[in-house]
Coordinates of C-alpha atoms and ligand atoms in Angstrom, one line a residue:
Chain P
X1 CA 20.3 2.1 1.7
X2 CA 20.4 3.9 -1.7
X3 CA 19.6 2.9 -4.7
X4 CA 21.4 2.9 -7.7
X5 CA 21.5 6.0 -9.8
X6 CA 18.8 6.4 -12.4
X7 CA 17.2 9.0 -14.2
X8 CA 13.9 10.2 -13.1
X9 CA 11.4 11.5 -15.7
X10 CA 8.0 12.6 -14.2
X11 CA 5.3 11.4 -17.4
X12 CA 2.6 14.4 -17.7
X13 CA 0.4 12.2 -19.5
X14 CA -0.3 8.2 -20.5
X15 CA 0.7 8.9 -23.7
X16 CA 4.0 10.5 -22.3
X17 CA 4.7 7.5 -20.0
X18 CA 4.0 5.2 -23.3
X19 CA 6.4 7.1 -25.5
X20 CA 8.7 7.1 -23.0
X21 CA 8.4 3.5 -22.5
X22 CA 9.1 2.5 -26.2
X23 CA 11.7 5.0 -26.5
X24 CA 14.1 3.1 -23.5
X25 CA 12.6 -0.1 -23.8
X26 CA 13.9 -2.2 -20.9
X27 CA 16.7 0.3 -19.1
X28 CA 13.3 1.7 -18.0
X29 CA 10.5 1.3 -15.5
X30 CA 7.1 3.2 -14.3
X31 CA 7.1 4.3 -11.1
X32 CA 3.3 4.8 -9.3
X33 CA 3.4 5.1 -5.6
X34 CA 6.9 3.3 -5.3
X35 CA 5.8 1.4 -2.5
X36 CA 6.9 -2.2 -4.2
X37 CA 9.9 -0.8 -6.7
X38 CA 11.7 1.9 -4.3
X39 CA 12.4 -1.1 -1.9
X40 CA 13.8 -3.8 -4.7
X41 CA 15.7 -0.1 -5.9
X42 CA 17.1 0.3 -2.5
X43 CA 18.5 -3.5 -2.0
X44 CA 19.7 -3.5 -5.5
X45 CA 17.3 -6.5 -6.6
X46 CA 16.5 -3.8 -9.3
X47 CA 18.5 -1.1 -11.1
X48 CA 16.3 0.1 -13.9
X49 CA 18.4 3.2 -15.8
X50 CA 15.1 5.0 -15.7
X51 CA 12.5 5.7 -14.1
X52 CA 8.9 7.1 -15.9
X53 CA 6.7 8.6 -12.2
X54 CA 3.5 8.3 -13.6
X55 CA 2.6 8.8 -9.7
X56 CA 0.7 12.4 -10.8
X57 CA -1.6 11.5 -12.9
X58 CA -4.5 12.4 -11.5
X59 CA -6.4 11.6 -14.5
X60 CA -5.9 7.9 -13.5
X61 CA -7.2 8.5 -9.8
X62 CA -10.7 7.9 -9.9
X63 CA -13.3 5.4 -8.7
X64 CA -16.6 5.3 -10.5
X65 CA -19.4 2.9 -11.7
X66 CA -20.7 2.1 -15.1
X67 CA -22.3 -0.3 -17.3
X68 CA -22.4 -2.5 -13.9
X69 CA -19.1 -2.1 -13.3
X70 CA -16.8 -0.6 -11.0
X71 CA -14.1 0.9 -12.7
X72 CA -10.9 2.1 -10.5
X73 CA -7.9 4.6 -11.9
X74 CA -4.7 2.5 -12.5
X75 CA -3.3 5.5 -10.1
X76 CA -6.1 5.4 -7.2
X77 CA -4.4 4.8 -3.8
X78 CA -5.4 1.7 -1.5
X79 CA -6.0 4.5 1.1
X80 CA -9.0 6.4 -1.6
X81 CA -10.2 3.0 -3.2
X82 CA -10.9 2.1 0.9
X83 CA -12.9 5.0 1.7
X84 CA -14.0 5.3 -1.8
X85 CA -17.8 5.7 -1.5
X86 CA -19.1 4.2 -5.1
X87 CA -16.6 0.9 -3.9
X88 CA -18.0 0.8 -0.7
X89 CA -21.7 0.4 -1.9
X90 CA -20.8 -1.5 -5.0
X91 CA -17.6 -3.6 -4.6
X92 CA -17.2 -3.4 -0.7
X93 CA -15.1 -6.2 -0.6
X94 CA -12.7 -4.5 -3.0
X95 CA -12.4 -1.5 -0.5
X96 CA -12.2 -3.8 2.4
X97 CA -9.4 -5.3 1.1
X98 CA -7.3 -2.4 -0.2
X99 CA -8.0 -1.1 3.6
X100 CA -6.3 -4.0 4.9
X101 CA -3.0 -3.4 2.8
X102 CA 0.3 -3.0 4.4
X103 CA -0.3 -0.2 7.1
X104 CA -2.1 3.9 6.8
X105 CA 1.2 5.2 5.2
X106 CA 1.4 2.2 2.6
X107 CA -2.0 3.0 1.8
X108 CA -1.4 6.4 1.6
X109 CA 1.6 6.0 -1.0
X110 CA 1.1 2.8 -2.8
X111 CA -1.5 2.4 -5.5
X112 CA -4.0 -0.4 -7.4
X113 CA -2.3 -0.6 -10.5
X114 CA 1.4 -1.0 -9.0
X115 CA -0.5 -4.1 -6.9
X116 CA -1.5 -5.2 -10.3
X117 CA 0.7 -4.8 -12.4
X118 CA 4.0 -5.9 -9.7
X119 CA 2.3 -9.4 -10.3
X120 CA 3.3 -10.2 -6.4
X121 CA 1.7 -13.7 -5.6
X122 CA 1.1 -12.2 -1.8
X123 CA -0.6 -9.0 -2.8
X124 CA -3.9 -9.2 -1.9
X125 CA -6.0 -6.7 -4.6
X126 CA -5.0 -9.7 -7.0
X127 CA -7.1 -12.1 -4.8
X128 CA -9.8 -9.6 -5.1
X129 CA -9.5 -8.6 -9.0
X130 CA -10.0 -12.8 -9.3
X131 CA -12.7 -13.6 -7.0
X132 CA -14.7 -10.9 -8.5
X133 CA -13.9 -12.0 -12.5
X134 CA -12.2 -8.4 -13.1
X135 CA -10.3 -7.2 -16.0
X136 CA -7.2 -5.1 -16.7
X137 CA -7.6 -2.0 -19.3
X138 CA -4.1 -0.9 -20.4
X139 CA -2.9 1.4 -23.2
X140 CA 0.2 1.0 -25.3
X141 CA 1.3 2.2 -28.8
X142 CA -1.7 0.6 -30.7
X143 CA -4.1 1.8 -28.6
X144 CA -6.3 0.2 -25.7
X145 CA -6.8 -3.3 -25.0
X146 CA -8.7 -4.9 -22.1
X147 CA -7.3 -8.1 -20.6
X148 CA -9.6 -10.7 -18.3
X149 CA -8.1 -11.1 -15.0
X150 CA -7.5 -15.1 -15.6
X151 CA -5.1 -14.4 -18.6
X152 CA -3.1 -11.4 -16.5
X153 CA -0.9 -13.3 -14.1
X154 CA 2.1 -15.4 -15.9
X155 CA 4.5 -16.4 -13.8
X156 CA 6.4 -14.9 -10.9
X157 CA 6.1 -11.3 -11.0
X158 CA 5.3 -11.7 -14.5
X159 CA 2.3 -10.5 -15.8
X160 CA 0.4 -9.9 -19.4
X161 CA 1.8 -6.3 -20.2
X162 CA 4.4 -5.8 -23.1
X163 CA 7.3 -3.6 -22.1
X164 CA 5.1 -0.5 -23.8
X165 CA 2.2 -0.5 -22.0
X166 CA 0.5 1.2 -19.2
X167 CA -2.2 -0.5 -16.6
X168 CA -4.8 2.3 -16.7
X169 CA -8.2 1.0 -15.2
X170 CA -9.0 -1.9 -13.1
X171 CA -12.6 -3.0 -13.6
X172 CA -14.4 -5.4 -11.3
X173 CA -18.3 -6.1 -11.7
X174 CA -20.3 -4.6 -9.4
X175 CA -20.4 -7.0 -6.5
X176 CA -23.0 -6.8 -3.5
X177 CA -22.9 -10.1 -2.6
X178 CA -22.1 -11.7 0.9
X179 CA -18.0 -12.3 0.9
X180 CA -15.4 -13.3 3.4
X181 CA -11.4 -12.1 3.7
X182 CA -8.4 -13.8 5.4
X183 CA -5.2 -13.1 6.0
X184 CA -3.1 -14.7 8.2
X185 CA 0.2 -12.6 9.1
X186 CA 2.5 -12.4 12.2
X187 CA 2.8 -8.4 11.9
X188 CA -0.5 -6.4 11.4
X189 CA 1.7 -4.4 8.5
X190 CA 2.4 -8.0 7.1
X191 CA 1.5 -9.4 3.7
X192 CA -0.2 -12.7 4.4
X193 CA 1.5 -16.1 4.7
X194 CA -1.1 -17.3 3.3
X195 CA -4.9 -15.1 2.1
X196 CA -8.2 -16.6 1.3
X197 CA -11.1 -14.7 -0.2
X198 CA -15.0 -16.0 -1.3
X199 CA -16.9 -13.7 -2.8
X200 CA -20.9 -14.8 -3.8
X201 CA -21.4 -13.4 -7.7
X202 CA -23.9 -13.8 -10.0
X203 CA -21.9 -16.7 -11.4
X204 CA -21.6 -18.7 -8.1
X205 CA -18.7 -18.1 -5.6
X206 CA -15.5 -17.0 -6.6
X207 CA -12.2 -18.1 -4.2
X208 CA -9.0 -17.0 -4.7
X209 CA -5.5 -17.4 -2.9
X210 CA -3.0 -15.3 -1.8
X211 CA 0.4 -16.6 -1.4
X212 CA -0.1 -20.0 -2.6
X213 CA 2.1 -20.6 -5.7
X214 CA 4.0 -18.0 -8.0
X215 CA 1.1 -16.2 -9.4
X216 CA -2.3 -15.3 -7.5
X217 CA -4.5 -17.8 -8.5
X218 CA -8.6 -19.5 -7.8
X219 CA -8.9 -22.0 -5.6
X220 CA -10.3 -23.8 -8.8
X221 CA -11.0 -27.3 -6.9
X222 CA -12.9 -25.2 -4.2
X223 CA -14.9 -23.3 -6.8
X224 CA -16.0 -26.5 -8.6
X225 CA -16.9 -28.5 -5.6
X226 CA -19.2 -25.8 -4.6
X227 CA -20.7 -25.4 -8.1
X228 CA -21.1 -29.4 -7.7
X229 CA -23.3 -28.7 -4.4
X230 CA -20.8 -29.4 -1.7
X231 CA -21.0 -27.6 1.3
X232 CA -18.4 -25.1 2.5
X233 CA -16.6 -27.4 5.3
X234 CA -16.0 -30.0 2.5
X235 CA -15.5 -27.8 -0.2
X236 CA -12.3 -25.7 2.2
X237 CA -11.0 -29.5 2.1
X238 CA -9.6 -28.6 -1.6
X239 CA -8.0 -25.3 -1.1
X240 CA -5.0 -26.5 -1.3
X241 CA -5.1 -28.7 -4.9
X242 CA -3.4 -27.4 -7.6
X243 CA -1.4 -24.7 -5.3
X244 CA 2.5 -24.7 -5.6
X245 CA 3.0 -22.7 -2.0
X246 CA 6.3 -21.9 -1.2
X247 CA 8.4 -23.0 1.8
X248 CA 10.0 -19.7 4.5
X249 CA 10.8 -19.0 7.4
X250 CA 7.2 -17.7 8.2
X251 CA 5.7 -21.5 6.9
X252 CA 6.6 -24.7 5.5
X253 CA 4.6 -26.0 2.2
X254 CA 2.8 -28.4 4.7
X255 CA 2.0 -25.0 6.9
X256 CA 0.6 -23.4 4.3
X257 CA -1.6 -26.2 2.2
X258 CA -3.1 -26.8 6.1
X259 CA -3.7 -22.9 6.5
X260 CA -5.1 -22.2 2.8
X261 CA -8.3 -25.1 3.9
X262 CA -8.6 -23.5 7.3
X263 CA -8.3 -19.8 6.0
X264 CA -11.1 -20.8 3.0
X265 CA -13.1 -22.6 5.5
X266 CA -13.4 -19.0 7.6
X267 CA -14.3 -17.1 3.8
X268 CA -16.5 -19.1 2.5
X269 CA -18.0 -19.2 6.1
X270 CA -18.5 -15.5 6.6
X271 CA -19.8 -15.1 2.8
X272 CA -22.7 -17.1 3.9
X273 CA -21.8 -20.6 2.2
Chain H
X1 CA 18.2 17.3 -10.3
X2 CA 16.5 20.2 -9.1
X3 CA 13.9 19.2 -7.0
X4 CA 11.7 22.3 -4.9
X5 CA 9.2 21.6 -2.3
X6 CA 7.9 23.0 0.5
X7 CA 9.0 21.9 3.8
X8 CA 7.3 23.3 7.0
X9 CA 5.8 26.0 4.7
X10 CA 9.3 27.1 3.6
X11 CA 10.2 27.2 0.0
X12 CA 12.9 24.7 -0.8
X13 CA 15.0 24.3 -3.7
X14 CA 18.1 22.1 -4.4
X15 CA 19.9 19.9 -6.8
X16 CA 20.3 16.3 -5.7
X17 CA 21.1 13.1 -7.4
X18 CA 17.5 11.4 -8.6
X19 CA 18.4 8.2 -6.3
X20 CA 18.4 10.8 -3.2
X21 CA 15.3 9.7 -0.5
X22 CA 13.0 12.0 0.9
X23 CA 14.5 11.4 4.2
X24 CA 17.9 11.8 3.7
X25 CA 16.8 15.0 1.2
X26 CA 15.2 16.3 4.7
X27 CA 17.8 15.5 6.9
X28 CA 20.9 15.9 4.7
X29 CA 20.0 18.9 2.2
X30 CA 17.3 20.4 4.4
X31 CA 19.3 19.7 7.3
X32 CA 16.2 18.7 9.5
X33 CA 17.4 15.8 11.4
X34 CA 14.3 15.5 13.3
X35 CA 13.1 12.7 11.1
X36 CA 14.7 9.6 12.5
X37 CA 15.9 6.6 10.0
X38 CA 14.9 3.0 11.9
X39 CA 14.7 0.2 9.9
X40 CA 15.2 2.1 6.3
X41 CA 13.1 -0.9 4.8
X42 CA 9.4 0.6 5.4
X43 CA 8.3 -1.2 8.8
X44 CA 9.1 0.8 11.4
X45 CA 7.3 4.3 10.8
X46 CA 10.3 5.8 12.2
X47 CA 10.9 8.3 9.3
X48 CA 7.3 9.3 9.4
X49 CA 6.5 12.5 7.9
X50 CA 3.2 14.4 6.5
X51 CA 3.0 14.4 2.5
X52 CA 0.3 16.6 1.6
X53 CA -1.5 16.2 4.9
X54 CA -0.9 12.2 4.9
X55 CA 1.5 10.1 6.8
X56 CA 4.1 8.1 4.7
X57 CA 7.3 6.8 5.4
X58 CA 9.8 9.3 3.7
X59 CA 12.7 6.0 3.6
X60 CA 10.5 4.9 0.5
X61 CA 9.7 8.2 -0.9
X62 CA 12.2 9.8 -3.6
X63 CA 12.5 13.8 -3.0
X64 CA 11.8 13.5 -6.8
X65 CA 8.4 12.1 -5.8
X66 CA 7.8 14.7 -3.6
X67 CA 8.9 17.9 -6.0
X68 CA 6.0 20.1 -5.9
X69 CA 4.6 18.7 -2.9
X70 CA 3.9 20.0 0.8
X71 CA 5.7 18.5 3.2
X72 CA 5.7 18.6 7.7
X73 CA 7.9 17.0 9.6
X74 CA 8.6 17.0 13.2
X75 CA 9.9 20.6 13.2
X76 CA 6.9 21.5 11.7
X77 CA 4.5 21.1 14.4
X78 CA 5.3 23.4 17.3
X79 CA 2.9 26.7 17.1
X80 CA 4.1 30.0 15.8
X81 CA 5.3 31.3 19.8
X82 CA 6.8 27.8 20.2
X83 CA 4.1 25.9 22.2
X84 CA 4.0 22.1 21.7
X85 CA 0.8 21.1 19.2
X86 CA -1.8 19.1 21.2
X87 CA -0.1 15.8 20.3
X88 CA 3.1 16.8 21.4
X89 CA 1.7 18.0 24.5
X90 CA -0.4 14.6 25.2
X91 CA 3.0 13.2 24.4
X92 CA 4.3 14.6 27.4
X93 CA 1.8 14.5 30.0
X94 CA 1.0 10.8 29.7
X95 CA 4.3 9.9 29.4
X96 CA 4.1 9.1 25.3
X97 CA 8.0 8.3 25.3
X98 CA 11.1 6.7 26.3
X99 CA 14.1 6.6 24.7
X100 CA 12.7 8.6 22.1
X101 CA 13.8 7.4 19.1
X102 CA 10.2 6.6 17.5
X103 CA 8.7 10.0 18.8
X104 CA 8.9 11.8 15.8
X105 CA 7.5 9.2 13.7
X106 CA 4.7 8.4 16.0
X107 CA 4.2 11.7 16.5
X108 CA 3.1 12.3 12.6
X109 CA 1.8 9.2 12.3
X110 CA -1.3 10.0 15.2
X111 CA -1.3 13.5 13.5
X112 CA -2.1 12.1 10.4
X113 CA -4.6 9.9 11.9
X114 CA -6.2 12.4 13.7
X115 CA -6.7 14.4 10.7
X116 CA -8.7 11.3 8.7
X117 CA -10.4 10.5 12.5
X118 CA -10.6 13.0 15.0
X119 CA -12.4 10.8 17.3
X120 CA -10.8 7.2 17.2
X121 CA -11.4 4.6 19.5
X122 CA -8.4 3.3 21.4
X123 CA -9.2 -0.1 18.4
X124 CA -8.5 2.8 15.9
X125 CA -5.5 4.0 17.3
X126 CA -3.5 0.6 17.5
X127 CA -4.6 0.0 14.2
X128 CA -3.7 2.9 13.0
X129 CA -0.1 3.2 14.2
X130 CA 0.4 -0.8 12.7
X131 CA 3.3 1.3 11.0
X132 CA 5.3 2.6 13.9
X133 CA 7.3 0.8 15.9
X134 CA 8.3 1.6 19.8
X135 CA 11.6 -0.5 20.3
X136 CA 10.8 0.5 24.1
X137 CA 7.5 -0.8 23.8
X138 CA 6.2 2.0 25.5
X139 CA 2.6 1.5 23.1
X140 CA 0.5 2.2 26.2
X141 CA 1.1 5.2 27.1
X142 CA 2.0 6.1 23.1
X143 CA -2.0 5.0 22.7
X144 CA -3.1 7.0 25.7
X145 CA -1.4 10.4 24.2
X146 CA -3.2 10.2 20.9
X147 CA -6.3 9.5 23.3
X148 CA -5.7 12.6 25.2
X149 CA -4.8 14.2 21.8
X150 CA -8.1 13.5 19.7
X151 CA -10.0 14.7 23.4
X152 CA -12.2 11.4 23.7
X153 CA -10.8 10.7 26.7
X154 CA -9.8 13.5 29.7
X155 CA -6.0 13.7 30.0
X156 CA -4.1 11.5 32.4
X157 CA -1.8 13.5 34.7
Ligands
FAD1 C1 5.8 -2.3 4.4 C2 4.9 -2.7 3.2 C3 3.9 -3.5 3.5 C4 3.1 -3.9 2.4 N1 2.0 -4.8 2.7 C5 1.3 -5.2 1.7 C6 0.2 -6.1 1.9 O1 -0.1 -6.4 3.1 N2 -0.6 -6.5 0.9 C7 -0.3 -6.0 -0.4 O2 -1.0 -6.4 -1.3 N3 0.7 -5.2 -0.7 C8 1.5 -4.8 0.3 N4 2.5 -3.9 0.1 C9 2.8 -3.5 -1.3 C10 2.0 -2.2 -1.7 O3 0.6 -2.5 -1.8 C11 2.5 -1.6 -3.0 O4 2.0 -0.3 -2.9 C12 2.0 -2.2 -4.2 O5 2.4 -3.6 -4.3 C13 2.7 -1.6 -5.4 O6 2.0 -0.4 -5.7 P1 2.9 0.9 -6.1 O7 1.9 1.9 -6.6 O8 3.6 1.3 -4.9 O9 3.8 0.4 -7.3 P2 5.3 0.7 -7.6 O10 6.2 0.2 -6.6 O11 5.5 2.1 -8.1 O12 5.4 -0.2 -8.9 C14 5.4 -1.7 -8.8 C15 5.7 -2.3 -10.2 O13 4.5 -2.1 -11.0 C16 4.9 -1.3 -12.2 N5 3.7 -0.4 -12.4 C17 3.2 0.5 -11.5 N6 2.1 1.1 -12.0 C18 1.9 0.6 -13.2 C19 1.0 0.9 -14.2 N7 0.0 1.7 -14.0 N8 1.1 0.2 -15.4 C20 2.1 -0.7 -15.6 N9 3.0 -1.0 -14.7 C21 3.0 -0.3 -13.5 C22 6.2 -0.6 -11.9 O14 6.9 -0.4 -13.0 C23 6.8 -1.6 -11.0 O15 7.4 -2.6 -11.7 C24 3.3 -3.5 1.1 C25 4.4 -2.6 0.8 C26 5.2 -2.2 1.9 C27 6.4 -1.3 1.6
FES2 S1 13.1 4.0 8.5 FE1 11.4 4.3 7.2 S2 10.0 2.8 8.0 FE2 11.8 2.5 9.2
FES3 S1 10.3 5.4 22.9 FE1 12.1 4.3 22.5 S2 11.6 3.4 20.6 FE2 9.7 4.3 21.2

């Protein structure tokens, strides 16, 4: 399968890629590791008449801790941000996660801020960025803005970013706490059916969903029944409230309200709820 | 486009459309048909090839992406007087094939591995080759090569 012919323009710099961006408006499209784009390209669910590879940036490969957080290049593969060192003491379930991704070559291509910014309701750094009360920096043609994590994620594959702008940073606060990923798939390469993730913060314990509605969302009626002093078993009971899962031929909505308790039940078990 | 890389440590230069993939750029321009093309939707780890020392799946890589970039493929591999490298060889004694069609990409795949692990468990291994698919489901004896390959375990005759 081959895509559809585009131009390719390979951005030197964020401010390139921005210019760029506001000069072709919606014929075009940032390309990072191409690991979610390049197969839409290739069935024709998208034909952008450009694309802007921002995938050699290296600038925007980084991961590093400040101001207690843990800040992570827009560009950073899931393969570095797993064997990252600074994530692995300070956000370890962030690395965990991005180590679970897809397979080694996926990880070796695709890259945070493509997971991010695709606004996929199965990709699982989105559970993460949640659970852990993350922001979004990103850089347009009036400068940098940073966006909280709860305002990012619109509606299917729609996220907060105007046509203009570039993801550059994902910022999470630096997390040690006891947490607990799951992922149910049929394939080990698979995105989940359905994901679960608790994480213990400073601020109580964050649960998010993967695959349970058109956005990734908290398992808000989890989160408050635990802030309310229920325990974990009764707390899973709610994981699926508020979800909108959708039905395929890997689950039913039934399925998947059933495996969201079960698969938050596990989290929030092995976080130590 | 004119899109230059290196490929097996040979200068390459060519002018392809922007839409062209990395595989077909390697099979059809290079004219290294080594690289096999399974699925062509980024599950089966067929097309497998080393991108700057890491294993990716060159159906979802444009040549574009690669331009500049140092690439190995299955021709790649072999030693300078034409012995097999040590995964090849494990390959062969223990039996690492069938039909042969997921060779290649298996082949970089545990390369690649090997590189980021040099002494996996047999655990590592399966998890690590999640990305390739053996249609013969010959994974056994695929798992025992990269074994004999990383030399944690003696080679089975
Ligand atoms: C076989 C396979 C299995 C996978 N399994 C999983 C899985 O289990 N879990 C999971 O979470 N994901 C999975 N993925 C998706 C993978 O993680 C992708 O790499 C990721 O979703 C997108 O990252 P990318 O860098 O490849 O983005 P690209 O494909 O390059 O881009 C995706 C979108 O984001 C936009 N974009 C990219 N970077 C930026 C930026 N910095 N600023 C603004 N917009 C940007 C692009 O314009 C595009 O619209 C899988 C992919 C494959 C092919
Ligand atoms: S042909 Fe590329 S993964 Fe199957
Ligand atoms: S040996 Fe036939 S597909 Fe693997």
């Amino acid at each position: 399968m081959i895509p559809a012919s585009f131009d390719y323009v390979r951005a030197e710099s964020v401010d390139e890629a921005i210019g760029l961006l506001s000069e072709h408006g919606d014929d075009a499209k940032l390309l990072a590791g191409g690991h979610s784009l390049l197969p839409l390209m290739k069935l024709r669910l998208a034909q952008p008449a450009m694309l802007i590879d921002i995938g050699h940036l290296r600038e925007l490969s980084y991961v590093k801790e400040e101001k207690g957080y843990v800040c992570v290049g827009a560009l950073t593969r899931h393969h570095d941000l797993a064997n990252s060192l600074v994530a692995r003491a300070s956000a370890p379930v962030l690395a965990h996660v991005a180590g679970q991704i897809g397979d080694p070559q996926v990880r070796h291509r695709g890259t945070i801020g493509g997971s991010i910014a695709h606004g996929d309701p199965a990709s699982d750094l989105p559970a993460a960025l949640l659970a852990l009360g993350g922001s979004l920096v990103v850089q347009g043609p009036n400068g940098i803005r940073e966006i909280d994590a709860n305002d990012f994620f619109l509606s299917f594959f729609e996220v907060a970013l105007t046509p203009e702008e570039v993801l550059i940073e994902v910022r999470v606060p630096r997390s040690e706490g006891q947490w607990g990923f799951e992922k149910l798939t049929k394939r080990a390469m698979d995105w989940a059916i359905v994901g679960a993730l608790a994480v213990r913060t400073s601020n109580g314990v964050g649960v998010a969903l993967i695959n349970m509605g058109p956005v990734p969302m908290h398992a808000r009626a989890v989160e408050a029944a635990l802030a309310s002093g229920a325990n974990a078993s009764d707390a899973a009971q709610h994981a699926a409230e508020g979800t909108e899962p959708s039905a395929d031929f890997n689950g039913s909505v039934a399925y998947r309200r059933h495996v969201a308790k079960v698969l938050v039940g596990r989290a929030l078990k092995t976080a130590g709820v | 486009m004119k899109v230059a890389m290196t490929v097996n440590g040979t200068l390459e230069s060519h002018d392809v459309e922007a839409r062209t993939l990395l595989v077909d750029y390697l099979r059809n321009v290079v004219g290294l048909t080594g690289t096999n093309i399974g699925c062509d939707t980024t599950s089966c780890g067929a097309c497998t090839v080393l991108l700057n020392g890491q294993s990716v799946k060159s159906c979802t890589v444009l040549a574009a992406q690669a331009a500049g970039d140092d690439i190995t493929t299955i021709e790649g591999l072999a030693l300078e007087d034409g012995r097999l490298n040590p995964v090849q060889q494990a390959f062969q004694e223990c039996h690492g094939l069938q039909c042969g069609y997921c060779t290649p990409g298996m082949v970089m795949a545990i390369t690649s591995l090997l590189t980021e692990n040099p002494h996996p468990t047999e655990e590592d291994v399966r998890v690590g080759l999640e990305g390739n698919l053996c249609r013969c489901t010959g994974y056994h004896n695929i798992v025992a090569s990269a074994l004999a390959a990383s030399g944690v375990v003696e080679m089975h005759q």
